[in-house]
XYZ file of C-alpha atoms in Angstrom:
158
model
C -30.425 48.801 31.088
C -30.093 50.388 27.666
C -26.525 49.086 27.454
C -27.661 45.507 28.226
C -30.349 45.709 25.526
C -27.828 47.018 23.000
C -25.379 44.230 23.897
C -28.123 41.592 23.461
C -29.035 43.042 20.063
C -25.396 42.927 18.939
C -25.095 39.286 20.069
C -28.282 38.295 18.222
C -27.104 40.018 15.063
C -23.734 38.280 15.253
C -25.290 34.818 15.451
C -23.947 31.965 17.486
C -20.595 31.677 15.746
C -21.508 28.579 13.713
C -21.111 29.110 9.979
C -24.110 28.362 7.738
C -24.310 24.795 6.441
C -25.246 23.268 3.116
C -28.218 21.038 2.365
C -27.450 17.443 3.319
C -28.759 14.286 1.632
C -31.183 12.450 3.898
C -30.367 8.996 2.500
C -32.838 6.377 1.395
C -36.516 6.759 2.148
C -37.904 4.673 4.992
C -39.359 1.294 4.146
C -42.811 -0.013 4.999
C -44.770 3.036 3.871
C -46.815 2.014 0.890
C -50.111 2.753 -0.846
C -50.474 -0.988 -1.331
C -48.850 -4.341 -1.730
C -47.098 -5.896 -4.722
C -48.409 -9.313 -5.721
C -46.772 -11.499 -8.352
C -48.808 -13.039 -11.166
C -47.927 -14.697 -14.472
C -48.166 -13.103 -17.920
C -49.057 -14.823 -21.217
C -45.406 -15.826 -21.768
C -45.151 -17.513 -18.359
C -43.050 -14.757 -16.750
C -43.624 -13.394 -13.261
C -45.009 -9.870 -13.255
C -45.545 -7.553 -10.290
C -49.044 -6.155 -9.808
C -49.587 -3.462 -7.182
C -52.843 -3.683 -5.245
C -53.937 -0.389 -3.739
C -54.818 -1.537 -0.233
C -53.769 1.759 1.454
C -51.064 -0.038 3.468
C -48.394 -2.669 3.077
C -49.877 -5.185 5.499
C -48.223 -8.377 6.678
C -46.641 -11.192 4.706
C -49.552 -13.507 5.520
C -52.104 -10.900 4.416
C -50.279 -10.335 1.127
C -50.101 -14.033 0.287
C -53.760 -14.463 1.288
C -54.625 -11.663 -1.151
C -52.506 -13.384 -3.813
C -54.594 -16.546 -3.380
C -57.732 -14.628 -4.397
C -56.268 -14.246 -7.901
C -55.553 -11.276 -10.143
C -59.167 -10.125 -10.415
C -60.165 -7.453 -12.908
C -57.276 -5.141 -12.017
C -54.793 -7.111 -14.126
C -56.639 -8.715 -17.067
C -53.422 -9.690 -18.875
C -52.174 -11.668 -15.863
C -53.204 -15.017 -14.437
C -52.331 -17.187 -11.475
C -50.968 -20.690 -11.354
C -52.413 -21.327 -7.917
C -55.713 -23.176 -7.599
C -57.259 -21.710 -4.465
C -60.823 -22.910 -4.071
C -61.305 -22.714 -0.324
C -59.893 -20.731 2.559
C -57.148 -18.245 1.792
C -55.729 -17.718 5.284
C -51.958 -18.038 5.267
C -49.823 -18.355 8.390
C -46.405 -16.733 8.308
C -43.547 -16.835 10.766
C -40.189 -15.165 10.421
C -36.784 -15.727 11.889
C -33.431 -14.359 10.761
C -32.907 -15.461 7.172
C -36.129 -17.493 6.842
C -39.845 -16.932 6.348
C -42.028 -20.008 6.834
C -45.470 -19.952 5.200
C -48.221 -22.466 5.864
C -50.600 -22.439 2.907
C -54.180 -23.778 2.858
C -53.318 -25.729 -0.293
C -52.116 -29.150 -1.337
C -48.863 -29.153 -3.324
C -50.659 -30.314 -6.479
C -52.816 -27.151 -6.402
C -49.746 -24.999 -7.102
C -47.513 -25.221 -10.173
C -43.804 -24.490 -9.878
C -44.485 -21.002 -11.270
C -47.262 -20.645 -8.661
C -44.712 -21.419 -5.950
C -42.588 -18.598 -7.398
C -45.616 -16.278 -7.151
C -45.954 -17.026 -3.434
C -42.226 -16.726 -2.721
C -41.829 -13.422 -4.588
C -44.933 -11.895 -2.987
C -43.748 -12.865 0.519
C -40.215 -11.597 -0.039
C -41.487 -8.362 -1.592
C -43.421 -7.493 1.568
C -40.540 -8.626 3.780
C -37.967 -6.445 2.016
C -40.286 -3.440 1.792
C -40.850 -3.771 5.543
C -37.108 -3.449 6.089
C -36.149 -7.141 6.024
C -33.084 -8.612 4.387
C -33.137 -9.294 0.653
C -31.170 -12.518 1.265
C -33.998 -14.090 3.289
C -35.435 -17.351 1.922
C -38.991 -18.718 2.019
C -40.010 -22.208 3.142
C -43.488 -23.324 2.046
C -45.608 -25.814 3.949
C -48.632 -27.316 2.194
C -51.584 -29.157 3.705
C -50.672 -32.212 1.598
C -48.004 -33.635 1.272
C -46.372 -31.172 3.704
C -43.198 -29.135 3.363
C -41.909 -28.137 -0.062
C -39.362 -30.826 -0.967
C -37.138 -28.232 -2.643
C -36.497 -26.487 0.687
C -36.208 -22.735 1.239
C -36.367 -20.640 -1.929
C -35.453 -17.203 -3.246
C -37.493 -15.138 -5.685
C -36.428 -15.799 -9.294
C -37.811 -12.404 -10.379
C -35.322 -10.468 -8.217
């Protein structure tokens, strides 16, 4: 019995025969984990600027764009919006490979071209941070006159 115990001790001390390894790089961090969502507003020079809202999670594309429609609030006094949202802010979003379709509770004349960029960049920001493709485009549908005549768009701030 003593001989078996001694043999086990020798085997444990010798290890399993695999040499020690080095520290390996784990690669990029996972996407989708976020203390908030990035919304895009406009600065005094008319440029798009990201503004992180601390919502404690990333949320969905529709939720992010709905939050965008509420405006910059007091968190970003140097930024403004070029979207006139006076009523409901619920946004419907659907995704398919390569395309996000948003239905906005707005008429086209309530959104400037820079306001359209705000919506597109906010939607794509959430999509990419959730693990989606950066080459995806966004199609906007308005209550009046309907679909954006310019077709699917990319974010000009990227």
